[in-house]
Amino acid sequence: MIAFTTIMMLVLLAAASVWLVIALRGDGKSIMTILGHLGAITLFLGAAGMFGARLLTMFPHAAATVPPTTSRNVDAEWGSGIHLRQESSLLSLELTLAGCGLFGFAAWWDWHAGGTDGLLPFSRNNSGGAIGALVFSIVTVIALLLMIFARFARIRWELYPAGIICRMPMRGTSRINWSDISSIRGDVCKLSAQYDKAPVVLATLADSSRPAKHKLFDRVGELGIPACILRCDSDLLLALMKHLLDEPESRQLLATEAATEWFTLRYHQLPND
């Protein structure tokens, strides 16, 4: 799997390089030709980025040193805390979709305008192929818009010395004080048919009748933090959450710059002086 992922990433990077050379040496000077070349390069780079992100996940220690697991956040009511960042390759996918849409539209337009540059062989000579490129472009642009919406609609989990905040766009914000949590435990949830044992950290609440706000991660009377989609290691997140619940004085660290390092494996692997 590692070899296949690496080969695919290198092939896509090579394809992007080849297309860049074609664009630089081409005789076509129309704006649509330039945009088409840009779209193709973006497509290959985005796809290479997705394989690169996948390759990184196969080396947990390397992944832990590259993307930040948390970021600083300030809440108007609870002050300074941290935002648990989600594991995501949305940017690479968005670049791929944008490249597909731009290239498909440019190829169709080149045929429609009677151009001679020919981004695709069928864009000059085949009306069916050109229409297919346009349809493909429209579909990918719609998918891109949905991905952008998903980026802004994602749920946020934040930790503060006062408690936990779960922000759900269009569904409100939940604030859970540490004093309202009776225990922390680890469990699993089903994200998909292929991923039916995704780790989740569950905070058991004093209010055992509290309804599940998020049907996938929460339980009745429990708040779920999906370690499976967060950049913080799931075992580390569970251990730190238990520590925060059992040691109230340690919660003040969440308001400091040191908290962003505290949630990384690298921090806990450093030798103690």
CSV table of N, CA and C in Angstrom, one decimal, residues 67-222:
chain,number,residue,atom,x,y,z
A,67,PRO,N,1.2,18.5,10.6
A,67,PRO,CA,0.0,19.4,10.8
A,67,PRO,C,-0.2,19.6,12.3
A,68,PRO,N,-0.6,20.9,12.7
A,68,PRO,CA,-0.8,21.1,14.1
A,68,PRO,C,-2.1,20.4,14.6
A,69,THR,N,-2.0,19.8,15.8
A,69,THR,CA,-3.2,19.1,16.3
A,69,THR,C,-4.2,20.0,16.9
A,70,THR,N,-3.8,21.2,17.3
A,70,THR,CA,-4.7,22.1,17.9
A,70,THR,C,-4.3,23.5,17.5
A,71,SER,N,-5.2,24.5,17.7
A,71,SER,CA,-4.9,25.9,17.5
A,71,SER,C,-5.5,26.7,18.6
A,72,ARG,N,-4.9,27.9,18.8
A,72,ARG,CA,-5.4,28.8,19.9
A,72,ARG,C,-6.8,29.3,19.5
A,73,ASN,N,-7.6,29.5,20.5
A,73,ASN,CA,-8.9,30.1,20.3
A,73,ASN,C,-9.3,30.9,21.5
A,74,VAL,N,-10.1,32.0,21.2
A,74,VAL,CA,-10.6,32.8,22.3
A,74,VAL,C,-12.1,32.9,22.2
A,75,ASP,N,-12.7,32.6,23.3
A,75,ASP,CA,-14.2,32.7,23.4
A,75,ASP,C,-14.6,33.9,24.2
A,76,ALA,N,-15.6,34.6,23.7
A,76,ALA,CA,-16.0,35.8,24.4
A,76,ALA,C,-16.4,35.6,25.8
A,77,GLU,N,-16.9,34.5,26.2
A,77,GLU,CA,-17.3,34.2,27.5
A,77,GLU,C,-16.3,33.5,28.4
A,78,TRP,N,-15.6,32.5,27.8
A,78,TRP,CA,-14.7,31.6,28.5
A,78,TRP,C,-13.3,32.0,28.3
A,79,GLY,N,-12.9,32.9,27.5
A,79,GLY,CA,-11.6,33.4,27.4
A,79,GLY,C,-10.7,32.5,26.5
A,80,SER,N,-9.5,32.3,26.8
A,80,SER,CA,-8.5,31.5,26.0
A,80,SER,C,-8.7,30.0,26.2
A,81,GLY,N,-8.5,29.3,25.0
A,81,GLY,CA,-8.6,27.9,25.1
A,81,GLY,C,-8.0,27.3,23.8
A,82,ILE,N,-8.3,26.1,23.4
A,82,ILE,CA,-7.8,25.5,22.2
A,82,ILE,C,-8.9,24.9,21.4
A,83,HIS,N,-8.7,24.9,20.1
A,83,HIS,CA,-9.6,24.3,19.1
A,83,HIS,C,-9.0,23.0,18.7
A,84,LEU,N,-9.6,21.9,18.8
A,84,LEU,CA,-9.2,20.6,18.3
A,84,LEU,C,-9.4,20.5,16.8
A,85,ARG,N,-8.3,20.5,16.1
A,85,ARG,CA,-8.3,20.6,14.6
A,85,ARG,C,-8.7,19.2,14.1
A,86,GLN,N,-9.5,19.2,13.0
A,86,GLN,CA,-9.9,18.0,12.3
A,86,GLN,C,-8.9,17.5,11.3
A,87,GLU,N,-8.8,16.2,11.2
A,87,GLU,CA,-7.9,15.6,10.1
A,87,GLU,C,-8.7,15.7,8.8
A,88,SER,N,-8.1,16.4,7.8
A,88,SER,CA,-8.8,16.6,6.6
A,88,SER,C,-7.9,16.8,5.4
A,89,SER,N,-8.3,16.3,4.3
A,89,SER,CA,-7.5,16.5,3.0
A,89,SER,C,-8.4,17.3,2.1
A,90,LEU,N,-9.3,18.1,2.7
A,90,LEU,CA,-10.3,18.9,1.8
A,90,LEU,C,-9.6,19.8,0.8
A,91,LEU,N,-8.5,20.4,1.2
A,91,LEU,CA,-7.9,21.3,0.4
A,91,LEU,C,-7.4,20.7,-0.9
A,92,SER,N,-6.8,19.5,-0.8
A,92,SER,CA,-6.3,18.8,-2.0
A,92,SER,C,-7.5,18.4,-2.9
A,93,LEU,N,-8.6,17.9,-2.2
A,93,LEU,CA,-9.7,17.5,-3.0
A,93,LEU,C,-10.3,18.7,-3.7
A,94,GLU,N,-10.4,19.8,-3.0
A,94,GLU,CA,-10.9,21.1,-3.6
A,94,GLU,C,-10.1,21.5,-4.8
A,95,LEU,N,-8.8,21.4,-4.7
A,95,LEU,CA,-7.9,21.8,-5.8
A,95,LEU,C,-8.1,20.8,-7.0
A,96,THR,N,-8.3,19.5,-6.7
A,96,THR,CA,-8.6,18.6,-7.8
A,96,THR,C,-9.9,18.9,-8.5
A,97,LEU,N,-10.9,19.2,-7.7
A,97,LEU,CA,-12.2,19.5,-8.3
A,97,LEU,C,-12.2,20.8,-9.1
A,98,ALA,N,-11.5,21.8,-8.5
A,98,ALA,CA,-11.4,23.1,-9.2
A,98,ALA,C,-10.6,22.9,-10.5
A,99,GLY,N,-9.5,22.1,-10.5
A,99,GLY,CA,-8.8,21.9,-11.7
A,99,GLY,C,-9.6,21.1,-12.8
A,100,CYS,N,-10.4,20.1,-12.4
A,100,CYS,CA,-11.3,19.4,-13.3
A,100,CYS,C,-12.3,20.3,-13.9
A,101,GLY,N,-12.9,21.2,-13.1
A,101,GLY,CA,-13.9,22.1,-13.6
A,101,GLY,C,-13.4,23.1,-14.6
A,102,LEU,N,-12.2,23.6,-14.2
A,102,LEU,CA,-11.6,24.7,-15.1
A,102,LEU,C,-11.2,24.1,-16.4
A,103,PHE,N,-10.5,22.9,-16.4
A,103,PHE,CA,-10.1,22.3,-17.6
A,103,PHE,C,-11.2,21.8,-18.5
A,104,GLY,N,-12.3,21.2,-17.9
A,104,GLY,CA,-13.4,20.8,-18.7
A,104,GLY,C,-14.1,22.0,-19.4
A,105,PHE,N,-14.3,23.1,-18.6
A,105,PHE,CA,-14.9,24.3,-19.2
A,105,PHE,C,-14.1,24.9,-20.3
A,106,ALA,N,-12.8,25.0,-20.1
A,106,ALA,CA,-11.9,25.5,-21.1
A,106,ALA,C,-11.8,24.7,-22.4
A,107,ALA,N,-11.9,23.3,-22.2
A,107,ALA,CA,-11.9,22.5,-23.4
A,107,ALA,C,-13.2,22.7,-24.2
A,108,TRP,N,-14.3,22.8,-23.5
A,108,TRP,CA,-15.6,23.0,-24.2
A,108,TRP,C,-15.6,24.3,-24.9
A,109,TRP,N,-15.1,25.4,-24.2
A,109,TRP,CA,-15.1,26.7,-24.8
A,109,TRP,C,-14.2,26.8,-26.0
A,110,ASP,N,-13.1,26.1,-25.9
A,110,ASP,CA,-12.2,26.1,-27.1
A,110,ASP,C,-12.9,25.5,-28.3
A,111,TRP,N,-13.6,24.4,-28.1
A,111,TRP,CA,-14.4,23.9,-29.2
A,111,TRP,C,-15.5,24.8,-29.7
A,112,HIS,N,-16.3,25.4,-28.7
A,112,HIS,CA,-17.4,26.2,-29.0
A,112,HIS,C,-17.0,27.5,-29.8
A,113,ALA,N,-15.8,28.0,-29.4
A,113,ALA,CA,-15.3,29.2,-30.1
A,113,ALA,C,-14.6,28.9,-31.4
A,114,GLY,N,-14.4,27.7,-31.7
A,114,GLY,CA,-13.8,27.3,-32.9
A,114,GLY,C,-12.3,27.5,-32.8
A,115,GLY,N,-11.7,27.4,-31.6
A,115,GLY,CA,-10.3,27.6,-31.5
A,115,GLY,C,-9.5,26.5,-32.1
A,116,THR,N,-8.2,26.8,-32.3
A,116,THR,CA,-7.3,25.8,-32.9
A,116,THR,C,-6.3,25.2,-31.9
A,117,ASP,N,-6.4,25.7,-30.7
A,117,ASP,CA,-5.4,25.2,-29.7
A,117,ASP,C,-5.6,23.7,-29.3
A,118,GLY,N,-6.9,23.4,-29.1
A,118,GLY,CA,-7.2,22.0,-28.8
A,118,GLY,C,-6.7,21.5,-27.5
A,119,LEU,N,-7.2,21.9,-26.4
A,119,LEU,CA,-6.8,21.3,-25.1
A,119,LEU,C,-7.0,19.8,-25.1
A,120,LEU,N,-8.1,19.4,-25.7
A,120,LEU,CA,-8.3,17.9,-25.8
A,120,LEU,C,-8.5,17.6,-27.3
A,121,PRO,N,-8.1,16.5,-27.8
A,121,PRO,CA,-8.4,16.2,-29.2
A,121,PRO,C,-9.8,16.3,-29.6
A,122,PHE,N,-10.7,15.9,-28.7
A,122,PHE,CA,-12.2,16.0,-29.1
A,122,PHE,C,-12.7,17.4,-28.9
A,123,SER,N,-12.0,18.3,-28.3
A,123,SER,CA,-12.5,19.7,-28.1
A,123,SER,C,-12.5,20.4,-29.4
A,124,ARG,N,-11.7,20.0,-30.4
A,124,ARG,CA,-11.7,20.6,-31.7
A,124,ARG,C,-12.7,19.9,-32.7
A,125,ASN,N,-12.7,18.6,-32.6
A,125,ASN,CA,-13.3,17.8,-33.7
A,125,ASN,C,-14.6,17.1,-33.3
A,126,ASN,N,-14.9,17.0,-32.0
A,126,ASN,CA,-16.0,16.1,-31.6
A,126,ASN,C,-16.9,16.9,-30.7
A,127,SER,N,-18.1,17.2,-31.2
A,127,SER,CA,-19.0,18.0,-30.4
A,127,SER,C,-19.5,17.2,-29.2
A,128,GLY,N,-19.7,15.9,-29.3
A,128,GLY,CA,-20.2,15.1,-28.2
A,128,GLY,C,-19.1,15.1,-27.1
A,129,GLY,N,-17.9,14.9,-27.5
A,129,GLY,CA,-16.8,15.0,-26.4
A,129,GLY,C,-16.7,16.3,-25.7
A,130,ALA,N,-16.9,17.4,-26.5
A,130,ALA,CA,-16.8,18.7,-25.9
A,130,ALA,C,-18.0,19.0,-25.0
A,131,ILE,N,-19.2,18.5,-25.3
A,131,ILE,CA,-20.4,18.6,-24.4
A,131,ILE,C,-20.1,17.8,-23.2
A,132,GLY,N,-19.5,16.6,-23.3
A,132,GLY,CA,-19.2,15.8,-22.2
A,132,GLY,C,-18.2,16.5,-21.2
A,133,ALA,N,-17.3,17.2,-21.8
A,133,ALA,CA,-16.3,18.0,-21.0
A,133,ALA,C,-17.0,19.1,-20.2
A,134,LEU,N,-18.0,19.7,-20.9
A,134,LEU,CA,-18.8,20.7,-20.2
A,134,LEU,C,-19.6,20.2,-19.0
A,135,VAL,N,-20.3,19.0,-19.3
A,135,VAL,CA,-21.1,18.4,-18.2
A,135,VAL,C,-20.2,18.0,-17.1
A,136,PHE,N,-19.1,17.4,-17.4
A,136,PHE,CA,-18.1,17.0,-16.4
A,136,PHE,C,-17.7,18.2,-15.6
A,137,SER,N,-17.5,19.3,-16.2
A,137,SER,CA,-17.1,20.6,-15.6
A,137,SER,C,-18.1,21.1,-14.6
A,138,ILE,N,-19.4,21.0,-15.0
A,138,ILE,CA,-20.5,21.5,-14.2
A,138,ILE,C,-20.6,20.6,-13.0
A,139,VAL,N,-20.5,19.3,-13.2
A,139,VAL,CA,-20.6,18.3,-12.0
A,139,VAL,C,-19.5,18.6,-11.0
A,140,THR,N,-18.3,18.8,-11.5
A,140,THR,CA,-17.2,19.0,-10.5
A,140,THR,C,-17.3,20.3,-9.8
A,141,VAL,N,-17.8,21.3,-10.5
A,141,VAL,CA,-18.0,22.6,-9.8
A,141,VAL,C,-19.1,22.5,-8.7
A,142,ILE,N,-20.1,21.8,-9.0
A,142,ILE,CA,-21.2,21.6,-8.0
A,142,ILE,C,-20.6,20.8,-6.8
A,143,ALA,N,-19.8,19.8,-7.1
A,143,ALA,CA,-19.1,19.1,-6.0
A,143,ALA,C,-18.2,20.0,-5.2
A,144,LEU,N,-17.5,20.9,-5.9
A,144,LEU,CA,-16.6,21.8,-5.2
A,144,LEU,C,-17.4,22.7,-4.3
A,145,LEU,N,-18.5,23.2,-4.8
A,145,LEU,CA,-19.3,24.1,-3.9
A,145,LEU,C,-19.8,23.3,-2.7
A,146,LEU,N,-20.2,22.1,-2.8
A,146,LEU,CA,-20.6,21.3,-1.7
A,146,LEU,C,-19.4,21.1,-0.7
A,147,MET,N,-18.2,20.9,-1.2
A,147,MET,CA,-17.1,20.7,-0.4
A,147,MET,C,-16.8,22.0,0.4
A,148,ILE,N,-16.9,23.1,-0.3
A,148,ILE,CA,-16.7,24.4,0.4
A,148,ILE,C,-17.7,24.6,1.5
A,149,PHE,N,-19.0,24.2,1.2
A,149,PHE,CA,-20.0,24.3,2.2
A,149,PHE,C,-19.7,23.4,3.4
A,150,ALA,N,-19.2,22.2,3.1
A,150,ALA,CA,-18.9,21.2,4.2
A,150,ALA,C,-17.8,21.8,5.1
A,151,ARG,N,-16.8,22.5,4.5
A,151,ARG,CA,-15.7,23.1,5.2
A,151,ARG,C,-16.2,24.1,6.3
A,152,PHE,N,-17.2,24.9,5.9
A,152,PHE,CA,-17.7,25.9,6.8
A,152,PHE,C,-18.8,25.4,7.7
A,153,ALA,N,-19.3,24.2,7.4
A,153,ALA,CA,-20.4,23.6,8.2
A,153,ALA,C,-19.9,22.6,9.2
A,154,ARG,N,-18.5,22.4,9.3
A,154,ARG,CA,-18.0,21.4,10.2
A,154,ARG,C,-18.2,21.8,11.6
A,155,ILE,N,-18.4,20.7,12.5
A,155,ILE,CA,-18.5,20.9,13.9
A,155,ILE,C,-17.1,21.2,14.5
A,156,ARG,N,-17.1,22.1,15.5
A,156,ARG,CA,-15.9,22.4,16.2
A,156,ARG,C,-16.0,22.0,17.6
A,157,TRP,N,-14.9,21.4,18.1
A,157,TRP,CA,-14.8,21.1,19.5
A,157,TRP,C,-13.6,21.9,20.1
A,158,GLU,N,-13.9,22.6,21.2
A,158,GLU,CA,-13.0,23.5,21.9
A,158,GLU,C,-12.9,23.1,23.4
A,159,LEU,N,-11.6,23.3,23.9
A,159,LEU,CA,-11.4,23.0,25.3
A,159,LEU,C,-10.9,24.2,26.0
A,160,TYR,N,-11.5,24.5,27.2
A,160,TYR,CA,-11.2,25.7,28.0
A,160,TYR,C,-11.0,25.3,29.4
A,161,PRO,N,-10.4,26.1,30.2
A,161,PRO,CA,-10.3,25.9,31.6
A,161,PRO,C,-11.7,25.7,32.3
A,162,ALA,N,-12.7,26.4,31.7
A,162,ALA,CA,-14.0,26.3,32.3
A,162,ALA,C,-14.8,25.1,31.8
A,163,GLY,N,-14.5,24.5,30.6
A,163,GLY,CA,-15.2,23.4,30.1
A,163,GLY,C,-15.0,23.1,28.7
A,164,ILE,N,-16.0,22.5,28.1
A,164,ILE,CA,-15.9,22.1,26.6
A,164,ILE,C,-17.0,22.8,25.9
A,165,ILE,N,-16.6,23.3,24.7
A,165,ILE,CA,-17.6,23.9,23.8
A,165,ILE,C,-17.7,23.1,22.5
A,166,CYS,N,-18.9,22.8,22.1
A,166,CYS,CA,-19.2,22.1,20.9
A,166,CYS,C,-20.0,23.0,20.0
A,167,ARG,N,-19.5,23.5,18.9
A,167,ARG,CA,-20.2,24.5,18.0
A,167,ARG,C,-20.7,23.7,16.8
A,168,MET,N,-22.0,23.7,16.6
A,168,MET,CA,-22.6,23.0,15.5
A,168,MET,C,-23.3,24.1,14.6
A,169,PRO,N,-22.7,24.4,13.5
A,169,PRO,CA,-23.4,25.4,12.6
A,169,PRO,C,-24.8,25.0,12.3
A,170,MET,N,-25.7,26.0,12.4
A,170,MET,CA,-27.1,25.9,12.2
A,170,MET,C,-27.9,25.0,13.2
A,171,ARG,N,-27.1,24.5,14.2
A,171,ARG,CA,-27.7,23.7,15.3
A,171,ARG,C,-27.4,24.2,16.7
A,172,GLY,N,-26.7,25.3,16.7
A,172,GLY,CA,-26.4,26.0,18.0
A,172,GLY,C,-25.1,25.5,18.6
A,173,THR,N,-24.8,26.0,19.8
A,173,THR,CA,-23.6,25.8,20.6
A,173,THR,C,-23.9,25.2,21.9
A,174,SER,N,-23.1,24.1,22.2
A,174,SER,CA,-23.3,23.5,23.5
A,174,SER,C,-22.1,23.8,24.4
A,175,ARG,N,-22.3,24.2,25.6
A,175,ARG,CA,-21.3,24.5,26.6
A,175,ARG,C,-21.4,23.6,27.8
A,176,ILE,N,-20.4,22.8,28.0
A,176,ILE,CA,-20.4,21.8,29.1
A,176,ILE,C,-19.3,22.2,30.1
A,177,ASN,N,-19.7,22.5,31.3
A,177,ASN,CA,-18.7,22.8,32.3
A,177,ASN,C,-18.0,21.5,32.8
A,178,TRP,N,-16.8,21.6,33.3
A,178,TRP,CA,-16.1,20.4,33.8
A,178,TRP,C,-16.9,19.8,35.0
A,179,SER,N,-17.5,20.7,35.7
A,179,SER,CA,-18.2,20.2,36.9
A,179,SER,C,-19.5,19.4,36.5
A,180,ASP,N,-19.9,19.5,35.2
A,180,ASP,CA,-21.1,18.8,34.7
A,180,ASP,C,-20.7,17.4,34.2
A,181,ILE,N,-19.4,17.1,34.2
A,181,ILE,CA,-19.0,15.8,33.7
A,181,ILE,C,-18.6,14.9,34.8
A,182,SER,N,-19.1,13.7,34.8
A,182,SER,CA,-18.9,12.8,35.9
A,182,SER,C,-17.7,11.8,35.6
A,183,SER,N,-17.5,11.5,34.3
A,183,SER,CA,-16.5,10.6,33.9
A,183,SER,C,-16.2,10.7,32.4
A,184,ILE,N,-15.0,10.2,32.1
A,184,ILE,CA,-14.5,10.2,30.7
A,184,ILE,C,-14.2,8.8,30.3
A,185,ARG,N,-14.7,8.3,29.2
A,185,ARG,CA,-14.3,7.0,28.7
A,185,ARG,C,-14.1,6.9,27.2
A,186,GLY,N,-13.5,5.9,26.8
A,186,GLY,CA,-13.3,5.7,25.3
A,186,GLY,C,-14.3,4.7,24.8
A,187,ASP,N,-14.7,4.9,23.6
A,187,ASP,CA,-15.7,4.0,22.9
A,187,ASP,C,-15.4,4.1,21.4
A,188,VAL,N,-16.2,3.4,20.6
A,188,VAL,CA,-16.1,3.4,19.2
A,188,VAL,C,-17.5,3.8,18.6
A,189,CYS,N,-17.4,4.3,17.4
A,189,CYS,CA,-18.7,4.6,16.6
A,189,CYS,C,-18.5,4.1,15.2
A,190,LYS,N,-19.6,4.0,14.5
A,190,LYS,CA,-19.5,3.6,13.1
A,190,LYS,C,-19.6,4.7,12.2
A,191,LEU,N,-18.6,5.0,11.5
A,191,LEU,CA,-18.5,6.1,10.5
A,191,LEU,C,-19.0,5.7,9.1
A,192,SER,N,-18.7,4.5,8.8
A,192,SER,CA,-19.1,3.9,7.5
A,192,SER,C,-19.1,2.4,7.6
A,193,ALA,N,-19.5,1.7,6.5
A,193,ALA,CA,-19.4,0.3,6.5
A,193,ALA,C,-18.0,-0.2,6.6
A,194,GLN,N,-17.0,0.5,6.1
A,194,GLN,CA,-15.6,0.1,6.1
A,194,GLN,C,-15.0,0.5,7.4
A,195,TYR,N,-15.5,1.5,8.1
A,195,TYR,CA,-14.9,2.1,9.3
A,195,TYR,C,-15.9,2.0,10.4
A,196,ASP,N,-16.1,0.8,11.0
A,196,ASP,CA,-17.2,0.7,12.0
A,196,ASP,C,-16.7,0.7,13.4
A,197,LYS,N,-15.4,0.9,13.6
A,197,LYS,CA,-14.8,1.0,15.0
A,197,LYS,C,-13.9,2.2,15.1
A,198,ALA,N,-14.5,3.4,14.8
A,198,ALA,CA,-13.8,4.6,14.9
A,198,ALA,C,-13.8,5.1,16.3
A,199,PRO,N,-12.6,5.4,16.9
A,199,PRO,CA,-12.5,5.8,18.3
A,199,PRO,C,-13.2,7.2,18.6
A,200,VAL,N,-13.9,7.2,19.7
A,200,VAL,CA,-14.5,8.4,20.1
A,200,VAL,C,-14.4,8.5,21.7
A,201,VAL,N,-14.2,9.8,22.1
A,201,VAL,CA,-14.1,10.0,23.6
A,201,VAL,C,-15.4,10.5,24.1
A,202,LEU,N,-16.0,9.8,25.0
A,202,LEU,CA,-17.3,10.1,25.6
A,202,LEU,C,-17.2,10.7,27.0
A,203,ALA,N,-17.8,11.9,27.1
A,203,ALA,CA,-17.9,12.5,28.5
A,203,ALA,C,-19.3,12.3,29.0
A,204,THR,N,-19.3,11.5,30.1
A,204,THR,CA,-20.6,11.2,30.8
A,204,THR,C,-21.0,12.4,31.6
A,205,LEU,N,-22.2,12.9,31.3
A,205,LEU,CA,-22.7,14.1,32.0
A,205,LEU,C,-23.6,13.8,33.2
A,206,ALA,N,-23.6,14.8,34.1
A,206,ALA,CA,-24.4,14.6,35.3
A,206,ALA,C,-25.9,14.6,34.9
A,207,ASP,N,-26.2,15.3,33.9
A,207,ASP,CA,-27.6,15.2,33.4
A,207,ASP,C,-27.7,14.0,32.4
A,208,SER,N,-28.1,12.9,33.0
A,208,SER,CA,-28.2,11.6,32.2
A,208,SER,C,-29.3,11.6,31.2
A,209,SER,N,-30.2,12.6,31.3
A,209,SER,CA,-31.3,12.7,30.3
A,209,SER,C,-31.0,13.6,29.1
A,210,ARG,N,-29.8,14.2,29.1
A,210,ARG,CA,-29.5,15.1,28.0
A,210,ARG,C,-29.6,14.4,26.7
A,211,PRO,N,-30.4,14.9,25.7
A,211,PRO,CA,-30.5,14.2,24.4
A,211,PRO,C,-29.2,14.3,23.6
A,212,ALA,N,-29.0,13.4,22.7
A,212,ALA,CA,-27.8,13.4,21.9
A,212,ALA,C,-28.0,14.5,20.9
A,213,LYS,N,-27.1,15.5,20.9
A,213,LYS,CA,-27.2,16.6,20.0
A,213,LYS,C,-26.6,16.2,18.6
A,214,HIS,N,-25.6,15.4,18.6
A,214,HIS,CA,-25.1,14.9,17.3
A,214,HIS,C,-25.3,13.4,17.3
A,215,LYS,N,-26.2,12.9,16.4
A,215,LYS,CA,-26.6,11.5,16.3
A,215,LYS,C,-25.5,10.5,16.1
A,216,LEU,N,-24.4,11.0,15.5
A,216,LEU,CA,-23.4,10.0,15.2
A,216,LEU,C,-22.4,9.8,16.3
A,217,PHE,N,-22.1,10.9,17.1
A,217,PHE,CA,-21.0,10.8,18.1
A,217,PHE,C,-21.6,10.8,19.5
A,218,ASP,N,-22.6,11.5,19.7
A,218,ASP,CA,-23.2,11.7,21.1
A,218,ASP,C,-24.0,10.4,21.5
A,219,ARG,N,-24.2,10.3,22.8
A,219,ARG,CA,-25.2,9.3,23.3
A,219,ARG,C,-26.1,10.1,24.2
A,220,VAL,N,-27.2,9.5,24.6
A,220,VAL,CA,-28.1,10.1,25.6
A,220,VAL,C,-27.3,10.3,26.9
A,221,GLY,N,-27.2,11.5,27.4
A,221,GLY,CA,-26.4,11.8,28.6
A,221,GLY,C,-24.9,11.8,28.5
A,222,GLU,N,-24.4,11.8,27.2
A,222,GLU,CA,-23.0,11.8,27.0
A,222,GLU,C,-22.7,12.7,25.8
